[in-house]
mmCIF file of C-alpha atoms in Angstrom:
data_model
loop_
_atom_site.group_PDB
_atom_site.id
_atom_site.type_symbol
_atom_site.label_atom_id
_atom_site.label_comp_id
_atom_site.label_asym_id
_atom_site.label_seq_id
_atom_site.Cartn_x
_atom_site.Cartn_y
_atom_site.Cartn_z
ATOM 1 C CA MET A 1 105.690 74.823 98.090
ATOM 2 C CA LYS A 2 106.999 76.162 101.388
ATOM 3 C CA ILE A 3 108.335 79.118 99.995
ATOM 4 C CA LEU A 4 110.450 81.980 102.431
ATOM 5 C CA VAL A 5 109.565 85.776 100.941
ATOM 6 C CA LEU A 6 112.787 87.772 102.331
ATOM 7 C CA GLY A 7 112.196 91.708 102.036
ATOM 8 C CA SER A 8 109.415 94.411 104.428
ATOM 9 C CA GLY A 9 107.952 96.610 101.522
ATOM 10 C CA ALA A 10 105.132 96.435 98.875
ATOM 11 C CA ARG A 11 107.184 95.284 96.286
ATOM 12 C CA GLU A 12 107.420 91.966 99.077
ATOM 13 C CA HIS A 13 103.690 91.740 99.340
ATOM 14 C CA ALA A 14 102.558 92.247 96.201
ATOM 15 C CA ILE A 15 105.380 89.071 95.313
ATOM 16 C CA ILE A 16 103.263 86.600 98.222
ATOM 17 C CA LEU A 17 100.287 88.375 96.841
ATOM 18 C CA ALA A 18 100.464 87.283 93.515
ATOM 19 C CA LEU A 19 101.546 83.707 95.436
ATOM 20 C CA ARG A 20 98.199 83.650 97.079
ATOM 21 C CA SER A 21 96.308 84.062 93.852
ATOM 22 C CA GLU A 22 97.432 81.108 92.733
ATOM 23 C CA ALA A 23 95.405 77.938 92.460
ATOM 24 C CA THR A 24 97.410 75.625 94.331
ATOM 25 C CA GLU A 25 98.230 76.516 98.174
ATOM 26 C CA HIS A 26 101.355 77.634 99.260
ATOM 27 C CA GLU A 27 102.845 77.562 103.053
ATOM 28 C CA VAL A 28 104.305 81.481 103.112
ATOM 29 C CA PHE A 29 106.439 82.958 105.454
ATOM 30 C CA ALA A 30 108.431 86.291 105.094
ATOM 31 C CA ALA A 31 110.737 87.431 107.100
ATOM 32 C CA PRO A 32 110.608 90.783 108.581
ATOM 33 C CA GLY A 33 107.096 91.550 106.776
ATOM 34 C CA ASN A 34 105.387 94.292 107.803
ATOM 35 C CA ALA A 35 101.636 94.447 109.073
ATOM 36 C CA GLY A 36 99.587 94.056 105.807
ATOM 37 C CA ILE A 37 102.045 91.331 104.327
ATOM 38 C CA GLY A 38 101.169 89.707 108.091
ATOM 39 C CA GLN A 39 97.886 88.940 106.923
ATOM 40 C CA ASP A 40 98.950 86.730 103.731
ATOM 41 C CA ALA A 41 102.346 85.529 105.292
ATOM 42 C CA GLN A 42 103.339 83.650 108.853
ATOM 43 C CA LEU A 43 105.935 86.813 109.822
ATOM 44 C CA VAL A 44 109.514 85.540 110.461
ATOM 45 C CA ALA A 45 112.107 87.542 113.187
ATOM 46 C CA LEU A 46 114.727 86.917 110.691
ATOM 47 C CA ASP A 47 117.588 89.284 110.264
ATOM 48 C CA VAL A 48 117.550 88.982 106.320
ATOM 49 C CA ASN A 49 121.014 90.344 106.121
ATOM 50 C CA ASP A 50 122.518 87.446 107.832
ATOM 51 C CA PRO A 51 122.630 84.310 105.599
ATOM 52 C CA GLY A 52 123.433 82.074 108.540
ATOM 53 C CA ALA A 53 120.600 83.008 110.156
ATOM 54 C CA VAL A 54 118.285 82.607 106.957
ATOM 55 C CA THR A 55 120.403 79.313 106.425
ATOM 56 C CA ILE A 56 119.280 78.299 109.411
ATOM 57 C CA PHE A 57 115.857 78.446 109.078
ATOM 58 C CA ALA A 58 115.261 77.690 105.533
ATOM 59 C CA ASN A 59 117.059 74.239 106.284
ATOM 60 C CA GLU A 60 115.025 73.972 109.655
ATOM 61 C CA ASN A 61 111.662 74.545 108.627
ATOM 62 C CA ASN A 62 111.801 72.446 104.950
ATOM 63 C CA ILE A 63 112.339 75.426 103.039
ATOM 64 C CA ASP A 64 111.370 74.700 99.173
ATOM 65 C CA LEU A 65 112.114 77.895 97.973
ATOM 66 C CA VAL A 66 113.669 81.197 98.635
ATOM 67 C CA VAL A 67 112.617 84.550 96.910
ATOM 68 C CA ILE A 68 114.622 87.465 98.225
ATOM 69 C CA GLY A 69 113.019 90.829 97.741
ATOM 70 C CA PRO A 70 115.255 93.946 98.394
ATOM 71 C CA GLU A 71 119.102 94.340 96.944
ATOM 72 C CA ALA A 72 120.157 94.373 100.854
ATOM 73 C CA PRO A 73 120.758 91.038 101.067
ATOM 74 C CA LEU A 74 121.897 90.487 97.751
ATOM 75 C CA VAL A 75 125.143 92.337 98.585
ATOM 76 C CA ALA A 76 125.590 90.789 101.722
ATOM 77 C CA GLY A 77 125.486 87.136 99.661
ATOM 78 C CA VAL A 78 122.570 85.655 101.578
ATOM 79 C CA ALA A 79 121.757 83.451 98.408
ATOM 80 C CA ASP A 80 125.189 82.096 97.994
ATOM 81 C CA ALA A 81 124.579 80.735 102.030
ATOM 82 C CA VAL A 82 121.071 79.373 100.671
ATOM 83 C CA ARG A 83 122.239 77.783 96.899
ATOM 84 C CA GLU A 84 125.076 76.040 99.269
ATOM 85 C CA ARG A 85 122.702 74.495 101.087
ATOM 86 C CA GLY A 86 120.544 73.047 98.156
ATOM 87 C CA ILE A 87 117.891 74.880 98.889
ATOM 88 C CA PRO A 88 116.592 76.868 95.439
ATOM 89 C CA VAL A 89 116.943 80.902 95.944
ATOM 90 C CA PHE A 90 115.469 83.045 93.570
ATOM 91 C CA GLY A 91 117.822 86.096 93.730
ATOM 92 C CA PRO A 92 121.775 86.245 92.244
ATOM 93 C CA GLY A 93 124.860 85.757 94.799
ATOM 94 C CA LYS A 94 127.266 88.392 96.473
ATOM 95 C CA ALA A 95 129.728 88.788 93.170
ATOM 96 C CA ALA A 96 126.640 89.278 90.588
ATOM 97 C CA ALA A 97 124.484 91.363 92.969
ATOM 98 C CA GLN A 98 127.019 93.455 91.778
ATOM 99 C CA LEU A 99 125.424 94.450 88.851
ATOM 100 C CA GLU A 100 122.839 96.159 91.120
ATOM 101 C CA GLY A 101 125.606 96.916 93.662
ATOM 102 C CA SER A 102 128.108 98.884 92.038
ATOM 103 C CA LYS A 103 127.219 101.814 89.101
ATOM 104 C CA ALA A 104 130.904 101.069 88.183
ATOM 105 C CA PHE A 105 131.030 97.268 87.517
ATOM 106 C CA ALA A 106 127.530 97.499 86.173
ATOM 107 C CA LYS A 107 129.164 99.862 83.212
ATOM 108 C CA ARG A 108 131.843 97.313 82.904
ATOM 109 C CA ILE A 109 129.960 94.578 82.300
ATOM 110 C CA MET A 110 127.565 96.947 80.017
ATOM 111 C CA ASP A 111 130.328 98.197 77.754
ATOM 112 C CA ALA A 112 131.683 94.047 77.728
ATOM 113 C CA ALA A 113 128.903 92.775 76.538
ATOM 114 C CA GLY A 114 128.194 95.380 74.057
ATOM 115 C CA VAL A 115 125.490 96.766 75.394
ATOM 116 C CA PRO A 116 124.667 99.924 74.662
ATOM 117 C CA THR A 117 123.972 103.038 77.667
ATOM 118 C CA GLY A 118 125.255 106.383 78.259
ATOM 119 C CA ARG A 119 129.595 106.775 78.667
ATOM 120 C CA ALA A 120 129.910 107.760 82.024
ATOM 121 C CA VAL A 121 133.031 108.930 84.210
ATOM 122 C CA ARG A 122 134.326 107.160 87.530
ATOM 123 C CA ALA A 123 134.991 110.393 89.873
ATOM 124 C CA ALA A 124 137.059 110.039 93.366
ATOM 125 C CA SER A 125 137.251 113.320 94.363
ATOM 126 C CA HIS A 126 136.335 116.547 94.028
ATOM 127 C CA ALA A 127 137.630 118.469 91.417
ATOM 128 C CA GLU A 128 137.842 114.636 89.388
ATOM 129 C CA VAL A 129 134.283 115.791 89.156
ATOM 130 C CA GLU A 130 134.106 119.194 88.466
ATOM 131 C CA ALA A 131 136.037 117.677 85.276
ATOM 132 C CA ALA A 132 133.648 114.751 84.420
ATOM 133 C CA PHE A 133 130.856 117.533 84.244
ATOM 134 C CA ASP A 134 132.877 119.978 82.261
ATOM 135 C CA ALA A 135 133.762 116.679 79.644
ATOM 136 C CA LEU A 136 130.496 115.559 79.360
ATOM 137 C CA GLY A 137 128.038 118.632 79.913
ATOM 138 C CA ALA A 138 124.904 119.606 81.697
ATOM 139 C CA PRO A 139 122.303 118.360 82.894
ATOM 140 C CA HIS A 140 124.810 116.643 84.755
ATOM 141 C CA VAL A 141 124.158 113.082 86.167
ATOM 142 C CA VAL A 142 125.627 111.807 89.465
ATOM 143 C CA LYS A 143 125.145 108.705 91.057
ATOM 144 C CA ALA A 144 126.409 107.274 94.105
ATOM 145 C CA ASP A 145 128.383 104.050 92.973
ATOM 146 C CA GLY A 146 126.860 101.706 95.849
ATOM 147 C CA LEU A 147 123.401 100.975 97.424
ATOM 148 C CA ALA A 148 121.168 104.112 98.478
ATOM 149 C CA ALA A 149 117.779 103.057 98.499
ATOM 150 C CA GLY A 150 116.988 104.313 95.159
ATOM 151 C CA LYS A 151 118.060 108.140 96.430
ATOM 152 C CA GLY A 152 121.736 107.851 95.050
ATOM 153 C CA VAL A 153 121.114 110.007 92.135
ATOM 154 C CA ILE A 154 120.775 113.060 90.974
ATOM 155 C CA VAL A 155 120.028 114.829 87.588
ATOM 156 C CA THR A 156 120.379 118.487 87.563
ATOM 157 C CA SER A 157 121.830 121.166 85.513
ATOM 158 C CA ASP A 158 122.504 123.215 88.907
ATOM 159 C CA ARG A 159 126.096 122.573 88.819
ATOM 160 C CA ALA A 160 126.464 123.701 92.550
ATOM 161 C CA ALA A 161 123.836 120.905 93.706
ATOM 162 C CA ALA A 162 125.336 118.224 91.322
ATOM 163 C CA LEU A 163 128.501 119.023 92.935
ATOM 164 C CA ALA A 164 126.819 118.773 96.522
ATOM 165 C CA HIS A 165 124.925 115.759 95.610
ATOM 166 C CA ALA A 166 128.606 113.963 94.799
ATOM 167 C CA ASP A 167 130.251 115.249 97.956
ATOM 168 C CA GLU A 168 127.557 114.005 99.868
ATOM 169 C CA TYR A 169 128.862 110.599 98.328
ATOM 170 C CA LEU A 170 132.723 110.532 97.862
ATOM 171 C CA PRO A 171 132.990 109.813 101.598
ATOM 172 C CA SER A 172 132.187 106.801 100.681
ATOM 173 C CA GLY A 173 134.046 105.862 97.844
ATOM 174 C CA PRO A 174 133.480 107.050 94.028
ATOM 175 C CA VAL A 175 131.276 108.045 92.250
ATOM 176 C CA LEU A 176 129.652 107.743 88.551
ATOM 177 C CA VAL A 177 128.796 111.161 85.893
ATOM 178 C CA GLU A 178 127.638 110.169 83.229
ATOM 179 C CA GLU A 179 126.302 111.370 79.883
ATOM 180 C CA PHE A 180 122.203 113.009 80.411
ATOM 181 C CA LEU A 181 120.328 110.771 78.293
ATOM 182 C CA ALA A 182 116.523 112.686 76.752
ATOM 183 C CA GLY A 183 113.610 110.530 76.177
ATOM 184 C CA PRO A 184 111.317 108.682 77.935
ATOM 185 C CA GLU A 185 111.729 105.962 80.544
ATOM 186 C CA VAL A 186 110.895 101.872 80.910
ATOM 187 C CA SER A 187 110.757 99.522 83.855
ATOM 188 C CA LEU A 188 111.868 95.651 81.895
ATOM 189 C CA PHE A 189 112.236 92.695 84.167
ATOM 190 C CA PHE A 190 113.421 89.648 83.353
ATOM 191 C CA LEU A 191 113.734 86.513 84.878
ATOM 192 C CA SER A 192 117.036 84.503 84.974
ATOM 193 C CA ASP A 193 118.511 81.304 85.377
ATOM 194 C CA GLY A 194 121.332 81.682 84.296
ATOM 195 C CA ASP A 195 121.948 80.228 81.103
ATOM 196 C CA HIS A 196 118.608 81.986 79.719
ATOM 197 C CA VAL A 197 116.141 84.657 80.210
ATOM 198 C CA LEU A 198 112.127 84.826 80.167
ATOM 199 C CA PRO A 199 110.568 88.309 80.155
ATOM 200 C CA LEU A 200 107.748 89.710 81.342
ATOM 201 C CA SER A 201 106.010 93.270 80.870
ATOM 202 C CA PRO A 202 107.274 96.763 80.938
ATOM 203 C CA ALA A 203 106.105 98.840 83.251
ATOM 204 C CA GLN A 204 106.791 103.354 83.620
ATOM 205 C CA ASP A 205 107.267 104.916 86.971
ATOM 206 C CA TYR A 206 107.860 107.911 88.187
ATOM 207 C CA LYS A 207 111.221 108.646 90.323
ATOM 208 C CA ARG A 208 110.208 112.595 91.552
ATOM 209 C CA LEU A 209 108.321 113.138 94.556
ATOM 210 C CA LEU A 210 105.268 116.221 92.805
ATOM 211 C CA ASP A 211 103.241 116.101 89.889
ATOM 212 C CA GLY A 212 104.244 116.780 86.477
ATOM 213 C CA ASP A 213 107.661 114.977 87.509
ATOM 214 C CA GLU A 214 109.112 117.907 89.771
ATOM 215 C CA GLY A 215 110.567 117.911 93.150
ATOM 216 C CA PRO A 216 113.728 115.093 94.414
ATOM 217 C CA ASN A 217 113.925 111.803 92.921
ATOM 218 C CA THR A 218 112.438 109.139 95.634
ATOM 219 C CA GLY A 219 112.309 105.398 95.659
ATOM 220 C CA GLY A 220 108.844 105.594 93.140
ATOM 221 C CA MET A 221 105.406 107.249 93.330
ATOM 222 C CA GLY A 222 103.308 105.554 91.299
ATOM 223 C CA ALA A 223 103.471 102.617 87.930
ATOM 224 C CA TYR A 224 101.934 101.137 85.049
ATOM 225 C CA SER A 225 101.748 98.218 83.052
ATOM 226 C CA PRO A 226 101.870 97.686 80.350
ATOM 227 C CA LEU A 227 102.635 100.927 78.097
ATOM 228 C CA PRO A 228 100.532 101.576 75.081
ATOM 229 C CA TRP A 229 102.360 103.979 73.167
ATOM 230 C CA LEU A 230 105.392 101.124 72.535
ATOM 231 C CA ASP A 231 103.080 99.517 69.952
ATOM 232 C CA GLY A 232 103.844 103.345 67.525
ATOM 233 C CA LYS A 233 107.291 103.457 68.247
ATOM 234 C CA PHE A 234 108.007 99.885 67.831
ATOM 235 C CA GLY A 235 105.172 98.120 66.098
ATOM 236 C CA SER A 236 103.997 96.141 69.464
ATOM 237 C CA GLU A 237 104.822 95.492 72.746
ATOM 238 C CA ARG A 238 106.608 91.606 72.078
ATOM 239 C CA GLU A 239 109.063 93.383 69.343
ATOM 240 C CA PHE A 240 110.328 95.641 71.920
ATOM 241 C CA VAL A 241 110.481 93.206 74.162
ATOM 242 C CA ASP A 242 112.023 90.790 71.830
ATOM 243 C CA LEU A 243 114.541 94.149 70.979
ATOM 244 C CA VAL A 244 116.008 94.436 74.246
ATOM 245 C CA THR A 245 116.082 90.911 75.150
ATOM 246 C CA ARG A 246 118.275 90.421 72.305
ATOM 247 C CA GLU A 247 120.272 93.808 72.712
ATOM 248 C CA VAL A 248 120.778 94.011 77.022
ATOM 249 C CA ALA A 249 119.321 90.755 78.686
ATOM 250 C CA GLU A 250 121.021 87.978 76.951
ATOM 251 C CA PRO A 251 124.152 89.755 76.264
ATOM 252 C CA VAL A 252 124.578 90.653 79.495
ATOM 253 C CA ILE A 253 123.744 87.123 80.780
ATOM 254 C CA ARG A 254 126.439 85.571 78.973
ATOM 255 C CA GLN A 255 128.522 87.852 80.165
ATOM 256 C CA MET A 256 127.524 87.216 83.465
ATOM 257 C CA ASP A 257 128.198 83.379 82.974
ATOM 258 C CA ALA A 258 131.740 83.728 81.356
ATOM 259 C CA GLU A 259 133.412 85.664 83.756
ATOM 260 C CA GLY A 260 132.122 83.187 86.156
ATOM 261 C CA THR A 261 129.424 84.693 88.252
ATOM 262 C CA PRO A 262 125.891 83.416 86.439
ATOM 263 C CA PHE A 263 123.543 85.524 87.385
ATOM 264 C CA ILE A 264 120.312 83.973 89.056
ATOM 265 C CA GLY A 265 116.691 85.942 90.070
ATOM 266 C CA LEU A 266 115.693 89.288 88.256
ATOM 267 C CA LEU A 267 117.372 91.630 86.773
ATOM 268 C CA TYR A 268 115.714 94.463 86.325
ATOM 269 C CA ALA A 269 116.374 97.262 83.509
ATOM 270 C CA GLY A 270 115.697 100.582 83.386
ATOM 271 C CA LEU A 271 115.586 101.458 79.643
ATOM 272 C CA ILE A 272 115.895 105.260 78.469
ATOM 273 C CA LEU A 273 114.552 105.864 74.695
ATOM 274 C CA THR A 274 116.633 107.897 73.036
ATOM 275 C CA ASP A 275 117.056 109.132 69.533
ATOM 276 C CA THR A 276 119.586 106.739 68.686
ATOM 277 C CA GLY A 277 117.766 103.693 70.563
ATOM 278 C CA VAL A 278 117.828 102.091 72.894
ATOM 279 C CA LYS A 279 120.205 102.381 76.292
ATOM 280 C CA VAL A 280 120.758 100.857 79.475
ATOM 281 C CA ILE A 281 119.892 103.070 82.404
ATOM 282 C CA GLU A 282 120.824 100.855 85.041
ATOM 283 C CA PHE A 283 120.326 97.894 86.451
ATOM 284 C CA ASN A 284 118.626 96.194 89.161
ATOM 285 C CA ALA A 285 119.181 92.770 90.340
ATOM 286 C CA ARG A 286 115.777 92.521 92.225
ATOM 287 C CA PHE A 287 112.056 92.735 91.226
ATOM 288 C CA GLY A 288 111.843 96.835 90.798
ATOM 289 C CA ASP A 289 109.258 98.637 93.615
ATOM 290 C CA PRO A 290 106.562 100.049 92.940
ATOM 291 C CA GLU A 291 106.723 98.296 88.816
ATOM 292 C CA THR A 292 106.210 94.976 90.136
ATOM 293 C CA GLN A 293 102.909 96.027 92.364
ATOM 294 C CA VAL A 294 101.451 96.253 88.691
ATOM 295 C CA VAL A 295 103.190 93.608 86.600
ATOM 296 C CA LEU A 296 102.724 91.049 88.484
ATOM 297 C CA PRO A 297 98.844 91.598 89.353
ATOM 298 C CA ARG A 298 98.674 91.204 85.386
ATOM 299 C CA LEU A 299 100.628 88.187 84.964
ATOM 300 C CA VAL A 300 99.092 85.197 84.308
ATOM 301 C CA ASP A 301 101.065 81.999 84.901
ATOM 302 C CA PRO A 302 101.627 80.570 88.579
ATOM 303 C CA LEU A 303 104.600 82.741 89.860
ATOM 304 C CA SER A 304 105.577 80.554 91.826
ATOM 305 C CA GLU A 305 106.306 77.605 88.899
ATOM 306 C CA LEU A 306 108.560 80.787 87.192
ATOM 307 C CA LEU A 307 110.689 81.328 90.588
ATOM 308 C CA LEU A 308 111.088 78.169 90.942
ATOM 309 C CA ALA A 309 112.207 77.659 86.851
ATOM 310 C CA ALA A 310 114.583 80.336 87.555
ATOM 311 C CA ALA A 311 116.134 79.454 90.983
ATOM 312 C CA SER A 312 116.749 75.808 89.890
ATOM 313 C CA GLY A 313 118.156 76.263 86.149
ATOM 314 C CA HIS A 314 115.067 75.344 83.888
ATOM 315 C CA LEU A 315 113.942 78.215 82.381
ATOM 316 C CA GLU A 316 114.195 76.485 78.678
ATOM 317 C CA ASP A 317 111.618 74.459 79.848
ATOM 318 C CA LEU A 318 108.861 76.911 80.494
ATOM 319 C CA PRO A 319 107.113 79.335 77.985
ATOM 320 C CA ARG A 320 107.062 83.551 78.238
ATOM 321 C CA PRO A 321 105.160 84.803 80.530
ATOM 322 C CA ALA A 322 101.838 85.459 79.299
ATOM 323 C CA PHE A 323 100.041 88.578 80.452
ATOM 324 C CA ALA A 324 96.171 89.545 80.816
ATOM 325 C CA ASP A 325 94.936 92.480 78.756
ATOM 326 C CA ASP A 326 93.533 94.502 81.989
ATOM 327 C CA VAL A 327 96.474 97.454 82.543
ATOM 328 C CA ALA A 328 97.199 98.133 86.391
ATOM 329 C CA VAL A 329 97.581 101.328 88.634
ATOM 330 C CA THR A 330 99.763 102.064 91.167
ATOM 331 C CA VAL A 331 99.470 105.248 93.482
ATOM 332 C CA VAL A 332 102.167 105.626 96.317
ATOM 333 C CA LEU A 333 100.426 107.044 99.745
ATOM 334 C CA ALA A 334 103.676 108.450 101.254
ATOM 335 C CA SER A 335 104.540 109.920 104.294
ATOM 336 C CA GLU A 336 104.669 113.862 105.025
ATOM 337 C CA GLY A 337 108.233 115.045 105.173
ATOM 338 C CA TYR A 338 109.451 111.970 102.891
ATOM 339 C CA PRO A 339 112.373 111.264 100.942
ATOM 340 C CA ALA A 340 113.984 113.874 103.613
ATOM 341 C CA ALA A 341 112.882 113.256 106.715
ATOM 342 C CA PRO A 342 109.761 111.425 107.025
ATOM 343 C CA ILE A 343 107.759 111.719 110.261
ATOM 344 C CA THR A 344 106.635 107.601 111.318
ATOM 345 C CA GLY A 345 104.835 106.792 113.767
ATOM 346 C CA ARG A 346 100.927 108.143 112.746
ATOM 347 C CA THR A 347 97.467 106.270 112.039
ATOM 348 C CA ILE A 348 96.436 105.039 109.065
ATOM 349 C CA THR A 349 92.435 104.875 108.548
ATOM 350 C CA GLY A 350 90.969 104.042 105.408
ATOM 351 C CA LEU A 351 92.099 100.862 104.622
ATOM 352 C CA HIS A 352 88.859 98.006 104.637
ATOM 353 C CA GLU A 353 86.959 100.918 102.535
ATOM 354 C CA ALA A 354 89.672 101.351 99.912
ATOM 355 C CA ALA A 355 90.322 97.772 99.287
ATOM 356 C CA SER A 356 86.412 97.150 99.239
ATOM 357 C CA ALA A 357 86.296 99.121 95.967
ATOM 358 C CA ASP A 358 86.378 97.166 92.187
ATOM 359 C CA GLY A 359 89.906 95.793 91.672
ATOM 360 C CA VAL A 360 91.375 97.201 94.052
ATOM 361 C CA HIS A 361 94.099 96.329 96.574
ATOM 362 C CA VAL A 362 96.278 97.737 99.178
ATOM 363 C CA ALA A 363 100.072 96.557 99.379
ATOM 364 C CA HIS A 364 101.669 97.178 102.515
ATOM 365 C CA ALA A 365 105.162 99.801 102.221
ATOM 366 C CA ALA A 366 106.053 100.597 106.290
ATOM 367 C CA THR A 367 103.167 99.542 108.362
ATOM 368 C CA ALA A 368 103.498 98.098 112.056
ATOM 369 C CA GLU A 369 100.038 97.516 114.015
ATOM 370 C CA SER A 370 99.980 99.723 117.106
ATOM 371 C CA ASP A 371 97.254 99.795 119.721
ATOM 372 C CA GLY A 372 95.045 97.370 117.385
ATOM 373 C CA GLY A 373 95.336 100.129 114.603
ATOM 374 C CA LEU A 374 97.939 100.635 111.926
ATOM 375 C CA VAL A 375 100.890 103.183 111.614
ATOM 376 C CA ALA A 376 102.910 104.406 109.031
ATOM 377 C CA THR A 377 106.921 103.117 109.896
ATOM 378 C CA GLY A 378 108.284 104.772 106.887
ATOM 379 C CA GLY A 379 108.736 107.097 104.105
ATOM 380 C CA ARG A 380 106.956 104.926 101.112
ATOM 381 C CA VAL A 381 103.344 103.719 103.248
ATOM 382 C CA LEU A 382 100.919 102.107 100.974
ATOM 383 C CA ASN A 383 100.481 101.415 97.786
ATOM 384 C CA VAL A 384 97.290 101.003 96.143
ATOM 385 C CA VAL A 385 96.280 98.974 92.710
ATOM 386 C CA ALA A 386 94.101 99.130 90.217
ATOM 387 C CA VAL A 387 93.395 96.460 87.734
ATOM 388 C CA ALA A 388 90.786 97.346 84.984
ATOM 389 C CA THR A 389 90.097 97.453 81.831
ATOM 390 C CA THR A 390 91.129 100.878 80.793
ATOM 391 C CA PHE A 391 94.037 103.174 81.655
ATOM 392 C CA ALA A 392 90.977 105.934 82.434
ATOM 393 C CA GLN A 393 89.094 103.409 84.530
ATOM 394 C CA ALA A 394 91.713 102.328 86.638
ATOM 395 C CA ARG A 395 93.167 105.761 87.286
ATOM 396 C CA GLU A 396 88.997 106.639 88.697
ATOM 397 C CA ARG A 397 89.277 102.831 91.258
ATOM 398 C CA VAL A 398 92.829 104.347 92.294
ATOM 399 C CA TYR A 399 92.046 107.628 93.473
ATOM 400 C CA ARG A 400 88.969 107.177 94.504
ATOM 401 C CA ALA A 401 90.069 104.508 96.812
ATOM 402 C CA LEU A 402 93.136 106.948 97.873
ATOM 403 C CA GLY A 403 90.540 109.159 99.187
ATOM 404 C CA GLU A 404 89.636 106.565 101.096
ATOM 405 C CA ILE A 405 92.761 106.493 103.220
ATOM 406 C CA ARG A 406 93.376 108.590 105.914
ATOM 407 C CA LEU A 407 96.883 109.175 107.212
ATOM 408 C CA ASP A 408 98.161 112.947 108.885
ATOM 409 C CA GLY A 409 100.104 114.488 106.571
ATOM 410 C CA GLY A 410 100.271 112.129 104.105
ATOM 411 C CA GLN A 411 100.983 112.877 100.301
ATOM 412 C CA HIS A 412 101.448 111.618 96.469
ATOM 413 C CA ARG A 413 101.151 112.653 93.227
ATOM 414 C CA THR A 414 97.042 112.943 91.549
ATOM 415 C CA ASP A 415 99.150 112.395 87.562
ATOM 416 C CA ILE A 416 100.263 109.157 87.783
ATOM 417 C CA ALA A 417 99.212 107.284 84.469
ATOM 418 C CA ALA A 418 97.265 110.844 83.282
ATOM 419 C CA ARG A 419 98.651 110.907 80.066
ATOM 420 C CA VAL A 420 98.881 107.434 78.730
ATOM 421 C CA ALA A 421 94.596 107.487 79.516
ATOM 422 C CA GLU A 422 94.375 110.317 77.461
ATOM 423 C CA GLY A 423 96.106 108.193 74.760
ATOM 424 C CA LEU A 424 99.148 110.418 74.950
#
């Protein structure tokens, strides 16, 4: 197939690497991509948030499938424009993408579908935020209602800090104050064609910048898959996935369809395992980053067939996706100053040495070519990914590979998948 992947991060690089690993050779385009993606796909200079520009390119180049990686093009309605031209596109339309684009919309859908989630109050002023804090108690959870690049959430017992966070986003619209939920978190992806869903394998990511889950929230500093500790809580990973499929994904997809906004694409369920059961923290309308980087390397079935079936409304014709028994761990290398004020433009070296190790590859997140070398162009720069038979081996591989990479001021966590490697 001729496939166009929209986006420029490590998530998109992971998708392209999965497409490239298939027995069938595809012609893959990426817009706008990055330096690493440019080694695995043909880069296209497109404004990915411009529905017209994307549609014209897809039409003129006989693209068979458009895959939308990030959330902004979805909320901008790119999928609608492409779909109207009869081109299969993996990604929900603008109305359905509000499941991620608006936290308040997502809460309403969950309520209508009977999906378990925490209590939430929509607050449009400082006074309303304070009243919500009084009603729901501490720790305080405040979320920007719209898109915030993974950094619109604060969870803290510091009331003043929570109020300051709310005040930062209130000028742009209401915020959501939510009930604090305690327990381990799980990310689970579902492919949807608007009527049917197929689950992928669960992953766990690390949102805080520093070891021990300290420091500010980020877009994600690492992840691992699968989650063997689910066996002790649910009997097996499959039983857990079946439960979430039945109680979360299918009801939401049915509700979206009933409202005339069918969800076609990737439903990301951010879950928390509380003492009173599995509850939804949030939904995203696209592959998660960095979880995609550890889920897709374990996928046995061709990704292109799954994405095309979802985009074309034929998921019921496919079996449940299969995954290898191997484990995967990824660690993010970030620029100095990330997430508040990342310092960019610094040289990156050692990537060849890092990627030459057994079971290791590098997904580029924010890189560009400069004077024959590579430089960092954003906060999260690279994902080093290791696949192995055990988590201890995967951790050893990923951190050894990271040790080969040089980026002045670069920072990364040292405890990704440490507890699962120890059997905890």
